[in-house]
mmCIF file of C-alpha atoms in Angstrom:
data_model
loop_
_atom_site.group_PDB
_atom_site.id
_atom_site.type_symbol
_atom_site.label_atom_id
_atom_site.label_comp_id
_atom_site.label_asym_id
_atom_site.label_seq_id
_atom_site.Cartn_x
_atom_site.Cartn_y
_atom_site.Cartn_z
ATOM 1 C CA MET A 1 -120.620 111.526 179.171
ATOM 2 C CA ARG A 2 -118.127 110.557 176.567
ATOM 3 C CA PRO A 3 -116.082 113.301 175.028
ATOM 4 C CA GLN A 4 -117.164 114.210 171.560
ATOM 5 C CA THR A 5 -114.939 112.863 168.846
ATOM 6 C CA PRO A 6 -114.116 115.053 165.883
ATOM 7 C CA PHE A 7 -112.871 112.241 163.702
ATOM 8 C CA ARG A 8 -115.205 109.344 163.636
ATOM 9 C CA PHE A 9 -115.106 106.355 161.504
ATOM 10 C CA LYS A 10 -118.176 105.352 159.618
ATOM 11 C CA GLN A 11 -118.649 101.900 160.964
ATOM 12 C CA PHE A 12 -118.799 99.618 157.999
ATOM 13 C CA ASN A 13 -116.874 96.415 157.848
ATOM 14 C CA VAL A 14 -113.206 96.808 157.239
ATOM 15 C CA ALA A 15 -110.981 94.009 156.125
ATOM 16 C CA HIS A 16 -108.545 92.843 158.748
ATOM 17 C CA HIS A 17 -105.254 94.557 158.214
ATOM 18 C CA GLN A 18 -102.301 93.602 160.321
ATOM 19 C CA CYS A 19 -99.954 96.519 160.357
ATOM 20 C CA ALA A 20 -96.376 95.476 160.995
ATOM 21 C CA HIS A 21 -95.474 99.050 161.591
ATOM 22 C CA LYS A 22 -94.677 100.967 164.659
ATOM 23 C CA VAL A 23 -97.433 103.243 165.792
ATOM 24 C CA GLY A 24 -96.497 106.158 167.968
ATOM 25 C CA THR A 25 -94.965 109.576 168.035
ATOM 26 C CA ASP A 26 -91.298 108.699 167.348
ATOM 27 C CA GLY A 27 -91.535 109.758 163.724
ATOM 28 C CA VAL A 28 -92.526 113.252 164.786
ATOM 29 C CA LEU A 29 -89.324 113.530 166.810
ATOM 30 C CA LEU A 30 -87.078 112.255 164.047
ATOM 31 C CA GLY A 31 -88.725 114.422 161.383
ATOM 32 C CA ALA A 32 -88.260 117.527 163.508
ATOM 33 C CA TRP A 33 -84.834 116.776 165.005
ATOM 34 C CA THR A 34 -82.862 115.689 161.925
ATOM 35 C CA ASN A 35 -80.767 118.474 160.489
ATOM 36 C CA ALA A 36 -79.032 118.800 157.154
ATOM 37 C CA SER A 37 -77.526 121.525 155.062
ATOM 38 C CA GLN A 38 -79.401 121.805 151.794
ATOM 39 C CA PRO A 39 -79.885 118.124 151.043
ATOM 40 C CA LYS A 40 -80.913 117.382 147.461
ATOM 41 C CA GLN A 41 -81.812 113.735 147.877
ATOM 42 C CA ILE A 42 -83.378 112.328 151.021
ATOM 43 C CA LEU A 43 -84.331 108.703 151.564
ATOM 44 C CA ASP A 44 -86.747 107.530 154.264
ATOM 45 C CA VAL A 45 -86.246 103.818 154.882
ATOM 46 C CA GLY A 46 -89.347 102.006 156.124
ATOM 47 C CA CYS A 47 -91.386 105.141 155.610
ATOM 48 C CA GLY A 48 -94.613 103.600 156.931
ATOM 49 C CA SER A 49 -97.443 106.024 156.358
ATOM 50 C CA GLY A 50 -95.091 108.766 155.192
ATOM 51 C CA LEU A 51 -95.076 111.064 158.215
ATOM 52 C CA ILE A 52 -91.309 111.692 158.269
ATOM 53 C CA ALA A 53 -91.153 112.157 154.489
ATOM 54 C CA LEU A 54 -93.867 114.818 154.731
ATOM 55 C CA MET A 55 -92.142 116.632 157.578
ATOM 56 C CA LEU A 56 -88.814 116.650 155.739
ATOM 57 C CA ALA A 57 -90.473 117.855 152.537
ATOM 58 C CA GLN A 58 -91.792 120.819 154.487
ATOM 59 C CA ARG A 59 -88.425 121.542 156.079
ATOM 60 C CA PHE A 60 -86.326 121.153 152.936
ATOM 61 C CA PRO A 61 -88.305 122.611 150.006
ATOM 62 C CA ASN A 62 -85.454 121.969 147.547
ATOM 63 C CA ALA A 63 -85.033 118.330 148.445
ATOM 64 C CA LYS A 64 -86.463 115.363 146.651
ATOM 65 C CA ILE A 65 -87.629 112.763 149.119
ATOM 66 C CA THR A 66 -87.979 109.075 148.398
ATOM 67 C CA GLY A 67 -89.807 106.879 150.859
ATOM 68 C CA ILE A 68 -89.333 103.141 150.621
ATOM 69 C CA GLU A 69 -91.649 100.732 152.382
ATOM 70 C CA LEU A 70 -91.839 96.939 152.265
ATOM 71 C CA ASP A 71 -95.423 96.600 153.440
ATOM 72 C CA THR A 72 -97.711 97.181 150.450
ATOM 73 C CA PRO A 73 -100.740 98.686 152.280
ATOM 74 C CA SER A 74 -98.445 101.064 154.187
ATOM 75 C CA ALA A 75 -96.693 102.082 150.970
ATOM 76 C CA GLN A 76 -100.082 102.742 149.382
ATOM 77 C CA GLN A 77 -101.099 104.801 152.373
ATOM 78 C CA ALA A 78 -97.858 106.805 152.230
ATOM 79 C CA GLN A 79 -98.462 107.393 148.536
ATOM 80 C CA ASP A 80 -101.964 108.711 149.236
ATOM 81 C CA ASN A 81 -100.804 110.852 152.136
ATOM 82 C CA ALA A 82 -98.068 112.360 149.970
ATOM 83 C CA GLN A 83 -100.375 112.968 147.029
ATOM 84 C CA GLN A 84 -102.947 114.730 149.165
ATOM 85 C CA SER A 85 -100.315 116.964 150.754
ATOM 86 C CA PRO A 86 -98.931 120.267 149.460
ATOM 87 C CA PHE A 87 -95.598 118.450 148.993
ATOM 88 C CA ALA A 88 -96.737 115.910 146.401
ATOM 89 C CA SER A 89 -94.179 117.021 143.793
ATOM 90 C CA GLN A 90 -91.268 116.489 146.202
ATOM 91 C CA ILE A 91 -92.116 113.004 147.391
ATOM 92 C CA GLU A 92 -91.877 109.652 145.684
ATOM 93 C CA ILE A 93 -92.922 106.446 147.433
ATOM 94 C CA LYS A 94 -91.521 103.072 146.397
ATOM 95 C CA GLN A 95 -92.782 99.726 147.548
ATOM 96 C CA GLY A 96 -89.952 97.275 148.078
ATOM 97 C CA ASP A 97 -87.079 95.997 150.142
ATOM 98 C CA PHE A 98 -84.532 98.726 150.865
ATOM 99 C CA LEU A 99 -81.693 96.201 150.821
ATOM 100 C CA LYS A 100 -82.579 95.006 147.330
ATOM 101 C CA THR A 101 -83.539 98.291 145.726
ATOM 102 C CA ALA A 102 -81.253 100.264 143.441
ATOM 103 C CA PHE A 103 -81.280 104.058 143.595
ATOM 104 C CA ALA A 104 -80.255 106.187 140.647
ATOM 105 C CA GLU A 105 -78.717 109.051 142.619
ATOM 106 C CA TYR A 106 -76.490 109.482 145.606
ATOM 107 C CA ILE A 107 -78.353 110.316 148.784
ATOM 108 C CA ASP A 108 -77.480 113.224 151.067
ATOM 109 C CA LEU A 109 -79.619 112.155 153.982
ATOM 110 C CA ILE A 110 -80.994 108.759 154.937
ATOM 111 C CA VAL A 111 -83.550 108.758 157.743
ATOM 112 C CA SER A 112 -85.196 105.803 159.387
ATOM 113 C CA ASN A 113 -87.434 104.917 162.282
ATOM 114 C CA PRO A 114 -86.662 101.262 161.689
ATOM 115 C CA PRO A 115 -89.230 98.588 162.432
ATOM 116 C CA PHE A 116 -88.357 96.371 165.331
ATOM 117 C CA TYR A 117 -90.074 93.701 167.279
ATOM 118 C CA LYS A 118 -91.422 94.742 170.640
ATOM 119 C CA GLY A 119 -92.931 92.157 172.927
ATOM 120 C CA ASN A 120 -94.723 92.766 176.186
ATOM 121 C CA THR A 121 -91.434 92.656 178.045
ATOM 122 C CA SER A 122 -89.871 95.709 176.512
ATOM 123 C CA SER A 123 -86.860 95.866 178.816
ATOM 124 C CA GLY A 124 -86.392 92.090 178.833
ATOM 125 C CA SER A 125 -83.835 90.019 177.030
ATOM 126 C CA THR A 126 -81.905 92.251 174.704
ATOM 127 C CA PRO A 127 -80.259 89.634 172.484
ATOM 128 C CA ARG A 128 -83.584 87.956 171.868
ATOM 129 C CA ASP A 129 -85.378 91.208 171.195
ATOM 130 C CA ARG A 130 -82.614 92.149 168.847
ATOM 131 C CA ALA A 131 -82.656 88.834 167.046
ATOM 132 C CA ARG A 132 -86.319 89.332 166.422
ATOM 133 C CA HIS A 133 -85.761 92.900 165.417
ATOM 134 C CA GLU A 134 -83.113 91.846 163.003
ATOM 135 C CA GLU A 135 -85.503 89.626 161.154
ATOM 136 C CA PHE A 136 -86.951 92.894 159.887
ATOM 137 C CA LEU A 137 -83.886 94.971 159.148
ATOM 138 C CA PRO A 138 -80.496 93.961 160.495
ATOM 139 C CA ALA A 139 -78.283 96.881 161.475
ATOM 140 C CA PRO A 140 -75.150 95.626 159.629
ATOM 141 C CA LEU A 141 -77.023 95.214 156.357
ATOM 142 C CA PHE A 142 -78.778 98.545 156.739
ATOM 143 C CA ILE A 143 -75.472 100.362 157.358
ATOM 144 C CA GLU A 144 -73.706 98.564 154.526
ATOM 145 C CA LYS A 145 -76.475 99.434 152.079
ATOM 146 C CA ALA A 146 -76.638 103.010 153.342
ATOM 147 C CA LEU A 147 -72.880 103.439 152.830
ATOM 148 C CA SER A 148 -73.223 102.372 149.207
ATOM 149 C CA LEU A 149 -75.804 105.125 148.643
ATOM 150 C CA LEU A 150 -74.498 108.108 150.586
ATOM 151 C CA SER A 151 -72.958 111.120 148.877
ATOM 152 C CA PRO A 152 -69.556 112.235 150.288
ATOM 153 C CA GLN A 153 -71.231 114.674 152.690
ATOM 154 C CA GLY A 154 -74.055 112.241 153.336
ATOM 155 C CA GLN A 155 -75.556 111.549 156.742
ATOM 156 C CA ILE A 156 -77.836 109.036 158.406
ATOM 157 C CA ALA A 157 -80.418 109.970 161.053
ATOM 158 C CA LEU A 158 -82.189 107.377 163.166
ATOM 159 C CA ILE A 159 -84.486 107.062 166.133
ATOM 160 C CA LEU A 160 -83.970 103.880 168.135
ATOM 161 C CA PRO A 161 -84.860 102.367 171.486
ATOM 162 C CA THR A 162 -81.979 102.792 173.947
ATOM 163 C CA THR A 163 -80.839 99.173 173.801
ATOM 164 C CA GLU A 164 -80.865 99.126 170.003
ATOM 165 C CA ALA A 165 -79.054 102.446 169.736
ATOM 166 C CA LYS A 166 -75.848 101.175 171.324
ATOM 167 C CA HIS A 167 -75.761 98.265 168.914
ATOM 168 C CA TRP A 168 -76.317 100.514 165.891
ATOM 169 C CA ILE A 169 -73.630 102.988 166.963
ATOM 170 C CA GLN A 170 -71.151 100.127 167.250
ATOM 171 C CA ILE A 171 -72.006 98.788 163.788
ATOM 172 C CA ALA A 172 -71.887 102.260 162.250
ATOM 173 C CA GLN A 173 -68.531 103.123 163.793
ATOM 174 C CA SER A 174 -66.972 99.830 162.780
ATOM 175 C CA ASN A 175 -68.021 100.685 159.209
ATOM 176 C CA GLY A 176 -66.236 104.027 159.271
ATOM 177 C CA LEU A 177 -69.147 106.299 160.105
ATOM 178 C CA TYR A 178 -68.740 109.074 162.664
ATOM 179 C CA LEU A 179 -71.350 109.767 165.289
ATOM 180 C CA LEU A 180 -72.198 113.467 164.932
ATOM 181 C CA ARG A 181 -75.273 114.052 167.077
ATOM 182 C CA LYS A 182 -76.771 112.055 169.871
ATOM 183 C CA THR A 183 -79.881 113.114 171.761
ATOM 184 C CA SER A 184 -81.364 110.948 174.453
ATOM 185 C CA VAL A 185 -85.147 111.220 174.663
ATOM 186 C CA LEU A 186 -86.769 111.130 178.086
ATOM 187 C CA GLY A 187 -90.479 111.205 178.768
ATOM 188 C CA SER A 188 -90.065 113.360 181.858
ATOM 189 C CA PRO A 189 -87.131 114.728 183.854
ATOM 190 C CA SER A 190 -87.239 111.787 186.255
ATOM 191 C CA ALA A 191 -87.627 109.068 183.601
ATOM 192 C CA THR A 192 -84.904 107.028 181.973
ATOM 193 C CA ALA A 193 -84.020 107.566 178.314
ATOM 194 C CA LYS A 194 -86.464 105.640 176.126
ATOM 195 C CA ARG A 195 -85.093 106.574 172.728
ATOM 196 C CA TRP A 196 -81.943 107.881 171.185
ATOM 197 C CA LEU A 197 -81.887 110.152 168.203
ATOM 198 C CA LEU A 198 -78.669 109.558 166.280
ATOM 199 C CA GLN A 199 -77.080 111.301 163.363
ATOM 200 C CA MET A 200 -73.975 109.885 161.715
ATOM 201 C CA GLY A 201 -71.876 110.868 158.746
ATOM 202 C CA LEU A 202 -68.838 110.132 156.635
ATOM 203 C CA GLN A 203 -67.077 113.377 157.602
ATOM 204 C CA LYS A 204 -65.697 113.711 161.078
ATOM 205 C CA GLN A 205 -67.112 116.486 163.263
ATOM 206 C CA ALA A 206 -67.262 117.096 166.982
ATOM 207 C CA LEU A 207 -70.014 115.065 168.584
ATOM 208 C CA GLN A 208 -72.994 117.092 169.806
ATOM 209 C CA GLU A 209 -74.636 115.376 172.688
ATOM 210 C CA ASN A 210 -77.723 116.430 174.624
ATOM 211 C CA ALA A 211 -81.034 115.294 176.048
ATOM 212 C CA LEU A 212 -84.603 116.063 175.108
ATOM 213 C CA THR A 213 -87.290 115.842 177.760
ATOM 214 C CA LEU A 214 -90.814 115.615 176.388
ATOM 215 C CA ARG A 215 -92.735 116.703 179.484
ATOM 216 C CA ASN A 216 -91.973 118.917 182.453
ATOM 217 C CA THR A 217 -92.479 117.914 186.069
ATOM 218 C CA GLN A 218 -96.188 118.864 185.878
ATOM 219 C CA ASN A 219 -96.585 116.512 182.921
ATOM 220 C CA GLN A 220 -97.199 119.369 180.553
ATOM 221 C CA ARG A 221 -95.478 119.467 177.216
ATOM 222 C CA SER A 222 -91.928 120.689 177.723
ATOM 223 C CA GLU A 223 -90.748 123.894 176.117
ATOM 224 C CA ALA A 224 -88.015 122.018 174.292
ATOM 225 C CA TYR A 225 -90.517 119.658 172.700
ATOM 226 C CA THR A 226 -92.909 122.445 171.793
ATOM 227 C CA GLU A 227 -90.049 124.415 170.240
ATOM 228 C CA LEU A 228 -88.842 121.408 168.254
ATOM 229 C CA THR A 229 -92.207 120.515 166.744
ATOM 230 C CA LYS A 230 -93.977 123.864 166.512
ATOM 231 C CA GLU A 231 -93.465 124.404 162.802
ATOM 232 C CA PHE A 232 -95.135 121.310 161.548
ATOM 233 C CA TYR A 233 -98.224 121.402 159.497
ATOM 234 C CA VAL A 234 -98.135 117.960 158.052
ATOM 235 C CA MET B 1 -97.554 119.063 166.164
ATOM 236 C CA ARG B 2 -100.951 120.658 166.203
ATOM 237 C CA LYS B 3 -104.257 119.053 166.988
ATOM 238 C CA GLU B 4 -105.409 119.637 163.408
ATOM 239 C CA ASP B 5 -102.576 117.387 162.237
ATOM 240 C CA CYS B 6 -103.776 114.536 164.405
ATOM 241 C CA PHE B 7 -106.801 112.337 164.682
ATOM 242 C CA GLN B 8 -108.481 111.323 167.874
ATOM 243 C CA LEU B 9 -107.573 107.726 168.537
ATOM 244 C CA GLY B 10 -109.863 107.432 171.551
ATOM 245 C CA HIS B 11 -109.971 108.418 175.195
ATOM 246 C CA ILE B 12 -109.121 107.266 178.692
ATOM 247 C CA SER B 13 -112.274 105.880 180.236
ATOM 248 C CA ARG B 14 -111.289 104.849 183.757
ATOM 249 C CA LEU B 15 -108.655 103.466 186.085
ATOM 250 C CA HIS B 16 -107.619 99.849 185.943
ATOM 251 C CA GLY B 17 -106.681 98.623 189.393
ATOM 252 C CA TYR B 18 -104.876 100.954 191.767
ATOM 253 C CA LYS B 19 -101.356 101.058 190.326
ATOM 254 C CA GLY B 20 -101.908 103.841 187.848
ATOM 255 C CA GLU B 21 -102.998 101.698 184.932
ATOM 256 C CA LEU B 22 -105.732 103.066 182.721
ATOM 257 C CA ILE B 23 -108.470 101.694 180.508
ATOM 258 C CA ALA B 24 -108.454 103.323 177.085
ATOM 259 C CA VAL B 25 -111.183 103.058 174.488
ATOM 260 C CA PHE B 26 -110.052 103.443 170.896
ATOM 261 C CA ASP B 27 -112.541 104.540 168.229
ATOM 262 C CA THR B 28 -111.673 101.904 165.693
ATOM 263 C CA ASP B 29 -112.941 98.761 164.048
ATOM 264 C CA GLN B 30 -109.384 97.479 163.984
ATOM 265 C CA PRO B 31 -108.058 97.520 167.546
ATOM 266 C CA GLN B 32 -105.345 95.036 166.562
ATOM 267 C CA ARG B 33 -103.741 97.818 164.563
ATOM 268 C CA TYR B 34 -102.801 99.538 167.797
ATOM 269 C CA GLN B 35 -101.657 96.569 169.832
ATOM 270 C CA ASN B 36 -98.047 97.709 169.451
ATOM 271 C CA LEU B 37 -98.748 101.337 170.208
ATOM 272 C CA GLU B 38 -95.547 102.753 171.659
ATOM 273 C CA SER B 39 -96.395 106.323 172.409
ATOM 274 C CA VAL B 40 -99.407 108.559 172.196
ATOM 275 C CA PHE B 41 -100.425 112.195 172.559
ATOM 276 C CA VAL B 42 -102.629 112.958 175.531
ATOM 277 C CA ASP B 43 -104.740 116.089 175.316
ATOM 278 C CA ASN B 44 -104.057 118.354 178.258
ATOM 279 C CA ARG B 45 -106.256 121.445 177.924
ATOM 280 C CA GLY B 46 -105.831 121.603 174.174
ATOM 281 C CA GLU B 47 -102.117 120.841 174.226
ATOM 282 C CA LEU B 48 -100.963 117.471 172.904
ATOM 283 C CA VAL B 49 -98.509 115.989 175.376
ATOM 284 C CA PRO B 50 -96.460 112.966 174.277
ATOM 285 C CA PHE B 51 -96.263 109.924 176.548
ATOM 286 C CA PHE B 52 -94.362 106.692 176.100
ATOM 287 C CA ILE B 53 -96.422 103.581 176.753
ATOM 288 C CA GLU B 54 -94.775 101.073 179.051
ATOM 289 C CA GLU B 55 -97.338 98.353 178.665
ATOM 290 C CA ILE B 56 -100.379 97.834 176.514
ATOM 291 C CA ALA B 57 -102.771 94.896 176.544
ATOM 292 C CA SER B 58 -106.285 94.463 175.234
ATOM 293 C CA ASN B 59 -109.062 93.175 177.429
ATOM 294 C CA SER B 60 -112.025 90.993 176.491
ATOM 295 C CA LYS B 61 -114.136 94.017 175.533
ATOM 296 C CA GLY B 62 -111.611 95.169 172.969
ATOM 297 C CA HIS B 63 -110.521 98.032 175.203
ATOM 298 C CA PHE B 64 -106.897 98.581 176.142
ATOM 299 C CA ILE B 65 -105.148 98.574 179.475
ATOM 300 C CA LEU B 66 -102.401 101.168 179.314
ATOM 301 C CA LYS B 67 -99.479 101.896 181.561
ATOM 302 C CA LEU B 68 -98.145 105.295 180.662
ATOM 303 C CA GLU B 69 -94.597 106.099 181.625
ATOM 304 C CA GLU B 70 -94.198 108.087 184.852
ATOM 305 C CA VAL B 71 -97.925 108.151 185.537
ATOM 306 C CA ASP B 72 -98.598 107.293 189.173
ATOM 307 C CA PRO B 73 -102.043 106.441 190.618
ATOM 308 C CA GLU B 74 -102.739 110.020 191.615
ATOM 309 C CA MET B 75 -101.903 111.388 188.212
ATOM 310 C CA ALA B 76 -103.814 108.582 186.518
ATOM 311 C CA ASN B 77 -106.965 109.803 188.209
ATOM 312 C CA GLY B 78 -106.558 113.180 186.542
ATOM 313 C CA LEU B 79 -106.287 111.570 183.123
ATOM 314 C CA ILE B 80 -109.760 110.024 183.150
ATOM 315 C CA GLY B 81 -111.693 111.409 180.213
ATOM 316 C CA ALA B 82 -108.542 112.681 178.495
ATOM 317 C CA GLU B 83 -108.532 112.322 174.730
ATOM 318 C CA LEU B 84 -105.765 110.426 172.950
ATOM 319 C CA PHE B 85 -104.328 111.515 169.611
ATOM 320 C CA LEU B 86 -101.950 110.293 166.911
ATOM 321 C CA PRO B 87 -100.634 111.940 163.728
ATOM 322 C CA LEU B 88 -103.202 111.806 160.901
ATOM 323 C CA GLU B 89 -100.866 109.789 158.700
ATOM 324 C CA PHE B 90 -101.458 106.725 160.859
ATOM 325 C CA LEU B 91 -105.114 106.484 159.935
ATOM 326 C CA PRO B 92 -105.553 103.416 157.771
ATOM 327 C CA LYS B 93 -106.732 104.392 154.339
ATOM 328 C CA LEU B 94 -110.331 103.564 153.544
ATOM 329 C CA THR B 95 -111.605 102.670 150.131
ATOM 330 C CA GLY B 96 -114.933 102.257 148.394
ATOM 331 C CA LYS B 97 -117.925 103.384 150.386
ATOM 332 C CA GLN B 98 -116.037 103.535 153.651
ATOM 333 C CA PHE B 99 -114.848 106.932 154.730
ATOM 334 C CA TYR B 100 -113.739 108.983 157.673
ATOM 335 C CA TYR B 101 -116.037 111.773 158.658
ATOM 336 C CA HIS B 102 -113.339 114.408 158.331
ATOM 337 C CA GLU B 103 -112.292 113.056 154.948
ATOM 338 C CA VAL B 104 -115.421 114.016 152.987
ATOM 339 C CA ILE B 105 -115.916 117.542 154.316
ATOM 340 C CA GLY B 106 -115.943 119.860 151.319
ATOM 341 C CA PHE B 107 -116.776 117.107 148.845
ATOM 342 C CA ASN B 108 -119.406 117.896 146.203
ATOM 343 C CA VAL B 109 -122.533 115.844 146.696
ATOM 344 C CA PHE B 110 -124.406 114.418 143.729
ATOM 345 C CA ASP B 111 -127.746 112.680 143.635
ATOM 346 C CA LYS B 112 -128.598 110.235 140.886
ATOM 347 C CA GLU B 113 -131.820 112.109 140.052
ATOM 348 C CA HIS B 114 -130.998 115.690 140.956
ATOM 349 C CA GLY B 115 -127.329 116.027 140.030
ATOM 350 C CA ASN B 116 -125.183 118.307 142.179
ATOM 351 C CA ILE B 117 -127.112 119.080 145.332
ATOM 352 C CA GLY B 118 -124.403 120.965 147.214
ATOM 353 C CA VAL B 119 -121.270 120.592 149.297
ATOM 354 C CA CYS B 120 -120.890 118.302 152.299
ATOM 355 C CA GLN B 121 -120.381 120.684 155.213
ATOM 356 C CA GLU B 122 -120.219 118.212 158.044
ATOM 357 C CA ILE B 123 -121.330 114.844 159.278
ATOM 358 C CA ILE B 124 -123.811 115.092 162.108
ATOM 359 C CA ASP B 125 -123.506 112.087 164.338
ATOM 360 C CA SER B 126 -125.776 112.905 167.243
ATOM 361 C CA SER B 127 -128.860 111.019 166.057
ATOM 362 C CA ALA B 128 -129.434 107.302 165.608
ATOM 363 C CA GLN B 129 -127.809 107.450 162.212
ATOM 364 C CA PRO B 130 -125.142 109.795 160.918
ATOM 365 C CA LEU B 131 -126.297 112.540 158.556
ATOM 366 C CA PHE B 132 -124.573 114.336 155.700
ATOM 367 C CA LYS B 133 -125.169 118.035 156.146
ATOM 368 C CA VAL B 134 -125.215 119.282 152.564
ATOM 369 C CA PHE B 135 -125.261 123.007 151.903
ATOM 370 C CA ASP B 136 -126.259 124.617 148.645
ATOM 371 C CA PHE B 137 -126.419 128.431 148.760
ATOM 372 C CA ASN B 138 -129.140 129.031 151.313
ATOM 373 C CA LEU B 139 -130.487 125.499 151.428
ATOM 374 C CA GLU B 140 -129.400 122.951 153.991
ATOM 375 C CA LEU B 141 -130.155 119.296 153.385
ATOM 376 C CA LEU B 142 -129.750 116.530 155.935
ATOM 377 C CA ILE B 143 -129.319 113.139 154.295
ATOM 378 C CA PRO B 144 -128.769 109.896 156.185
ATOM 379 C CA ALA B 145 -125.228 108.692 155.608
ATOM 380 C CA VAL B 146 -126.247 105.089 155.237
ATOM 381 C CA ASP B 147 -124.866 102.428 152.985
ATOM 382 C CA ASP B 148 -128.133 102.106 151.040
ATOM 383 C CA PHE B 149 -128.063 105.741 149.928
ATOM 384 C CA ILE B 150 -124.375 105.913 149.054
ATOM 385 C CA GLU B 151 -123.542 104.885 145.504
ATOM 386 C CA SER B 152 -119.867 105.741 145.537
ATOM 387 C CA ILE B 153 -117.232 108.076 146.908
ATOM 388 C CA ASP B 154 -114.737 109.529 144.463
ATOM 389 C CA ARG B 155 -111.744 110.715 146.466
ATOM 390 C CA GLU B 156 -109.820 111.932 143.402
ATOM 391 C CA LYS B 157 -112.624 114.241 142.267
ATOM 392 C CA LYS B 158 -113.789 114.871 145.836
ATOM 393 C CA GLU B 159 -117.338 113.763 145.123
ATOM 394 C CA ILE B 160 -119.982 111.852 147.021
ATOM 395 C CA HIS B 161 -122.545 110.103 144.841
ATOM 396 C CA LEU B 162 -125.870 109.324 146.434
ATOM 397 C CA HIS B 163 -129.069 107.694 145.406
ATOM 398 C CA CYS B 164 -131.591 109.309 147.709
ATOM 399 C CA PRO B 165 -135.100 107.910 148.049
ATOM 400 C CA PRO B 166 -137.609 109.715 145.805
ATOM 401 C CA GLY B 167 -139.002 112.844 147.428
ATOM 402 C CA LEU B 168 -136.296 113.376 150.054
ATOM 403 C CA ILE B 169 -134.529 116.204 148.280
ATOM 404 C CA ASP B 170 -137.799 117.737 146.987
ATOM 405 C CA LEU B 171 -138.964 117.878 150.562
ATOM 406 C CA TYR B 172 -136.139 120.230 151.522
ATOM 407 C CA ARG B 173 -136.402 122.214 148.321
ATOM 408 C CA GLU B 174 -140.118 122.867 148.760
ATOM 409 C CA GLU B 175 -139.532 124.031 152.297
ATOM 410 C CA GLY B 176 -136.719 126.313 151.208
#
């Protein structure tokens, strides 16, 4: 017997829609993990369906959050998700290319779960994966654009696959950014790190480094993960 | 992340081979949307547990073969039947007469002849065709949620507009 499904889709024809976006739970981690002290302007680059923007709106009630998304259907979806949420007045969604878009105000926090190409061989050839990834949003251009937008206390928070993370740290540091927080994300205590959560800024601070394990040895949700995400009603 | 903030993407139906791979069935008309799925919540006794996906491939039936990180054959066995979830925001938006069942709960229901006939309380999907369960004070109406009866869905005003066949609503009203 099939389990009963609470959310079913009325099965009419739906136009084919190829979503370029990443689908998974990374956004939840980034939205919960990123910290900031009273940011006024937050920018979510490649906001997809708006999950991170909604989480940050809940966490920072005095912040104005702009989500920018290249893919028109995703931007529309983010817009709808924001409008239907209790945080509609805080969130603005723009459709467009981050690299070519002008922003009127300086940004205190830029967050991104950047799109990247992932083939079937996820651990395979790094340079090739990266080259493909960089067709979407090259790290040097992202960092350069971000630097032109950040306020003096501004910070950037990212979630990246392990191989990408090292590359991004290098680019960021060579552009004068300091790495402030680095959390490696492991599925279970015996797994290897699959993602890195990174936070960088223009002001130097001591680097905080730690690890986040999502599940315990019994494959239940870890306490650390539960603690991190417990407040979200998005 | 709570279950209420997620939608059920599908479930694990069975093992694939003997190396801990699993067959997952996704409740969607657009399986291609999830071909790059990177991680997923697995329901473990009401708790959503995040797993990274090491490999995902679709088979000829439109089902997916999943290799979840750190899941060995023994553990895979225990995951059969487990429900899979993702944050609600990932649901593709539907327009026009298409809708998600959870989306229209609480919408006011209007009939072309009878005007407002109540509020949509739930969608009952146990019979051959799904039914709108419409509640109006003490009267419960069950109306087939079929394309022919649906005129439009107004998401802004939270309204469902129907054109029920003559007599259907009177039938319930006379009984009540």
